[in-house]
GROMACS .gro file of N, CA and C in nm:
model
  192
    1MET      N    1   0.205  -0.196  -2.706
    1MET     CA    2   0.324  -0.182  -2.624
    1MET      C    3   0.287  -0.198  -2.477
    2LYS      N    4   0.351  -0.288  -2.411
    2LYS     CA    5   0.322  -0.316  -2.270
    2LYS      C    6   0.409  -0.229  -2.180
    3ASN      N    7   0.345  -0.173  -2.078
    3ASN     CA    8   0.417  -0.090  -1.982
    3ASN      C    9   0.492  -0.181  -1.885
    4THR      N   10   0.625  -0.174  -1.884
    4THR     CA   11   0.706  -0.260  -1.799
    4THR      C   12   0.776  -0.183  -1.687
    5PHE      N   13   0.726  -0.065  -1.654
    5PHE     CA   14   0.791   0.019  -1.554
    5PHE      C   15   0.806  -0.054  -1.421
    6TRP      N   16   0.698  -0.119  -1.372
    6TRP     CA   17   0.704  -0.184  -1.241
    6TRP      C   18   0.788  -0.311  -1.244
    7GLN      N   19   0.803  -0.372  -1.361
    7GLN     CA   20   0.888  -0.490  -1.370
    7GLN      C   21   1.035  -0.453  -1.372
    8GLU      N   22   1.067  -0.335  -1.424
    8GLU     CA   23   1.206  -0.292  -1.436
    8GLU      C   24   1.258  -0.224  -1.309
    9HIS      N   25   1.171  -0.165  -1.231
    9HIS     CA   26   1.213  -0.089  -1.113
    9HIS      C   27   1.169  -0.161  -0.985
   10LYS      N   28   1.233  -0.273  -0.958
   10LYS     CA   29   1.194  -0.357  -0.844
   10LYS      C   30   1.226  -0.291  -0.710
   11GLN      N   31   1.339  -0.221  -0.702
   11GLN     CA   32   1.375  -0.156  -0.576
   11GLN      C   33   1.277  -0.044  -0.542
   12LEU      N   34   1.238   0.034  -0.641
   12LEU     CA   35   1.140   0.141  -0.618
   12LEU      C   36   1.008   0.082  -0.571
   13ARG      N   37   0.967  -0.026  -0.634
   13ARG     CA   38   0.841  -0.092  -0.595
   13ARG      C   39   0.849  -0.145  -0.452
   14MET      N   40   0.962  -0.204  -0.414
   14MET     CA   41   0.978  -0.257  -0.279
   14MET      C   42   0.976  -0.145  -0.175
   15ILE      N   43   1.041  -0.033  -0.205
   15ILE     CA   44   1.042   0.080  -0.111
   15ILE      C   45   0.901   0.136  -0.096
   16LEU      N   46   0.830   0.153  -0.207
   16LEU     CA   47   0.693   0.203  -0.200
   16LEU      C   48   0.602   0.108  -0.124
   17MET      N   49   0.621  -0.023  -0.144
   17MET     CA   50   0.539  -0.120  -0.072
   17MET      C   51   0.568  -0.115   0.077
   18LEU      N   52   0.694  -0.102   0.114
   18LEU     CA   53   0.730  -0.095   0.255
   18LEU      C   54   0.670   0.030   0.320
   19VAL      N   55   0.682   0.144   0.253
   19VAL     CA   56   0.630   0.269   0.307
   19VAL      C   57   0.478   0.263   0.322
   20THR      N   58   0.408   0.218   0.217
   20THR     CA   59   0.262   0.216   0.224
   20THR      C   60   0.213   0.114   0.327
   21PHE      N   61   0.281   0.001   0.339
   21PHE     CA   62   0.238  -0.099   0.438
   21PHE      C   63   0.257  -0.049   0.581
   22VAL      N   64   0.375   0.004   0.609
   22VAL     CA   65   0.403   0.051   0.745
   22VAL      C   66   0.311   0.167   0.782
   23LEU      N   67   0.295   0.263   0.692
   23LEU     CA   68   0.206   0.376   0.719
   23LEU      C   69   0.062   0.330   0.735
   24GLY      N   70   0.017   0.237   0.651
   24GLY     CA   71  -0.118   0.183   0.663
   24GLY      C   72  -0.140   0.111   0.795
   25ALA      N   73  -0.043   0.031   0.837
   25ALA     CA   74  -0.055  -0.042   0.964
   25ALA      C   75  -0.057   0.055   1.082
   26VAL      N   76   0.026   0.157   1.078
   26VAL     CA   77   0.028   0.256   1.186
   26VAL      C   78  -0.107   0.328   1.193
   27LEU      N   79  -0.160   0.368   1.078
   27LEU     CA   80  -0.289   0.437   1.077
   27LEU      C   81  -0.401   0.346   1.126
   28LEU      N   82  -0.394   0.217   1.093
   28LEU     CA   83  -0.495   0.124   1.142
   28LEU      C   84  -0.494   0.116   1.294
   29PHE      N   85  -0.375   0.103   1.352
   29PHE     CA   86  -0.366   0.091   1.497
   29PHE      C   87  -0.401   0.221   1.568
   30VAL      N   88  -0.362   0.334   1.510
   30VAL     CA   89  -0.397   0.463   1.570
   30VAL      C   90  -0.548   0.483   1.566
   31GLY      N   91  -0.609   0.455   1.453
   31GLY     CA   92  -0.754   0.469   1.442
   31GLY      C   93  -0.828   0.372   1.531
   32TRP      N   94  -0.775   0.252   1.545
   32TRP     CA   95  -0.837   0.151   1.629
   32TRP      C   96  -0.834   0.192   1.776
   33SER      N   97  -0.729   0.261   1.816
   33SER     CA   98  -0.717   0.304   1.955
   33SER      C   99  -0.812   0.419   1.989
   34MET      N  100  -0.869   0.484   1.888
   34MET     CA  101  -0.960   0.596   1.910
   34MET      C  102  -1.105   0.545   1.914
   35THR      N  103  -1.132   0.453   2.002
   35THR     CA  104  -1.263   0.389   2.012
   35THR      C  105  -1.371   0.492   2.044
   36GLY      N  106  -1.479   0.488   1.970
   36GLY     CA  107  -1.592   0.577   1.993
   36GLY      C  108  -1.582   0.711   1.924
   37ASP      N  109  -1.475   0.735   1.852
   37ASP     CA  110  -1.456   0.862   1.782
   37ASP      C  111  -1.467   0.838   1.631
   38LEU      N  112  -1.549   0.918   1.565
   38LEU     CA  113  -1.569   0.901   1.421
   38LEU      C  114  -1.441   0.930   1.343
   39LYS      N  115  -1.357   1.017   1.395
   39LYS     CA  116  -1.230   1.047   1.330
   39LYS      C  117  -1.141   0.923   1.325
   40GLY      N  118  -1.150   0.838   1.428
   40GLY     CA  119  -1.073   0.714   1.431
   40GLY      C  120  -1.112   0.620   1.318
   41LEU      N  121  -1.242   0.616   1.287
   41LEU     CA  122  -1.288   0.533   1.176
   41LEU      C  123  -1.230   0.582   1.044
   42GLY      N  124  -1.227   0.713   1.026
   42GLY     CA  125  -1.170   0.769   0.904
   42GLY      C  126  -1.022   0.736   0.891
   43ILE      N  127  -0.950   0.743   1.003
   43ILE     CA  128  -0.807   0.710   1.001
   43ILE      C  129  -0.788   0.562   0.967
   44GLU      N  130  -0.873   0.476   1.023
   44GLU     CA  131  -0.865   0.333   0.991
   44GLU      C  132  -0.891   0.308   0.843
   45LEU      N  133  -0.988   0.376   0.786
   45LEU     CA  134  -1.019   0.357   0.644
   45LEU      C  135  -0.903   0.400   0.555
   46ILE      N  136  -0.836   0.508   0.592
   46ILE     CA  137  -0.717   0.550   0.516
   46ILE      C  138  -0.609   0.443   0.527
   47GLY      N  139  -0.594   0.383   0.645
   47GLY     CA  140  -0.497   0.275   0.662
   47GLY      C  141  -0.529   0.154   0.576
   48VAL      N  142  -0.657   0.119   0.567
   48VAL     CA  143  -0.698   0.006   0.483
   48VAL      C  144  -0.668   0.037   0.336
   49VAL      N  145  -0.695   0.159   0.294
   49VAL     CA  146  -0.666   0.197   0.155
   49VAL      C  147  -0.517   0.186   0.127
   50LEU      N  148  -0.433   0.229   0.220
   50LEU     CA  149  -0.289   0.218   0.199
   50LEU      C  150  -0.243   0.072   0.192
   51ILE      N  151  -0.303  -0.015   0.270
   51ILE     CA  152  -0.267  -0.157   0.261
   51ILE      C  153  -0.314  -0.216   0.128
   52LEU      N  154  -0.429  -0.171   0.079
   52LEU     CA  155  -0.473  -0.215  -0.053
   52LEU      C  156  -0.381  -0.163  -0.163
   53VAL      N  157  -0.328  -0.043  -0.146
   53VAL     CA  158  -0.229   0.009  -0.242
   53VAL      C  159  -0.105  -0.078  -0.240
   54THR      N  160  -0.066  -0.125  -0.123
   54THR     CA  161   0.049  -0.216  -0.113
   54THR      C  162   0.023  -0.343  -0.193
   55LEU      N  163  -0.095  -0.398  -0.180
   55LEU     CA  164  -0.129  -0.518  -0.258
   55LEU      C  165  -0.130  -0.490  -0.408
   56TRP      N  166  -0.179  -0.373  -0.447
   56TRP     CA  167  -0.180  -0.335  -0.588
   56TRP      C  168  -0.038  -0.325  -0.642
   57LEU      N  169   0.052  -0.262  -0.564
   57LEU     CA  170   0.192  -0.251  -0.606
   57LEU      C  171   0.258  -0.388  -0.618
   58TYR      N  172   0.224  -0.478  -0.526
   58TYR     CA  173   0.281  -0.612  -0.529
   58TYR      C  174   0.236  -0.687  -0.654
   59ASN      N  175   0.111  -0.675  -0.690
   59ASN     CA  176   0.055  -0.751  -0.802
   59ASN      C  177   0.075  -0.685  -0.938
   60LYS      N  178   0.113  -0.560  -0.944
   60LYS     CA  179   0.122  -0.488  -1.071
   60LYS      C  180   0.214  -0.554  -1.173
   61PRO      N  181   0.332  -0.604  -1.138
   61PRO     CA  182   0.417  -0.666  -1.241
   61PRO      C  183   0.358  -0.792  -1.300
   62TYR      N  184   0.267  -0.856  -1.231
   62TYR     CA  185   0.211  -0.982  -1.277
   62TYR      C  186   0.081  -0.965  -1.354
   63ALA      N  187   0.036  -0.841  -1.370
   63ALA     CA  188  -0.088  -0.817  -1.444
   63ALA      C  189  -0.067  -0.846  -1.593
   64ASP      N  190  -0.171  -0.892  -1.653
   64ASP     CA  191  -0.163  -0.925  -1.798
   64ASP      C  192  -0.161  -0.805  -1.884
   0.00000   0.00000   0.00000
């Protein structure tokens, strides 16, 4: 039995993608502006992870 949750709930997927992308981009820019601070690097890494989650959500319906 194939899980079709992400194929059936397109609006939920789009909202989650929008939220994770915007939050990830904001965290990237905030972390980038904290030059020389190790905390800024951590914030940037969280932003990158959120953008990767956005890509995962986008590709999930097309997975085999």
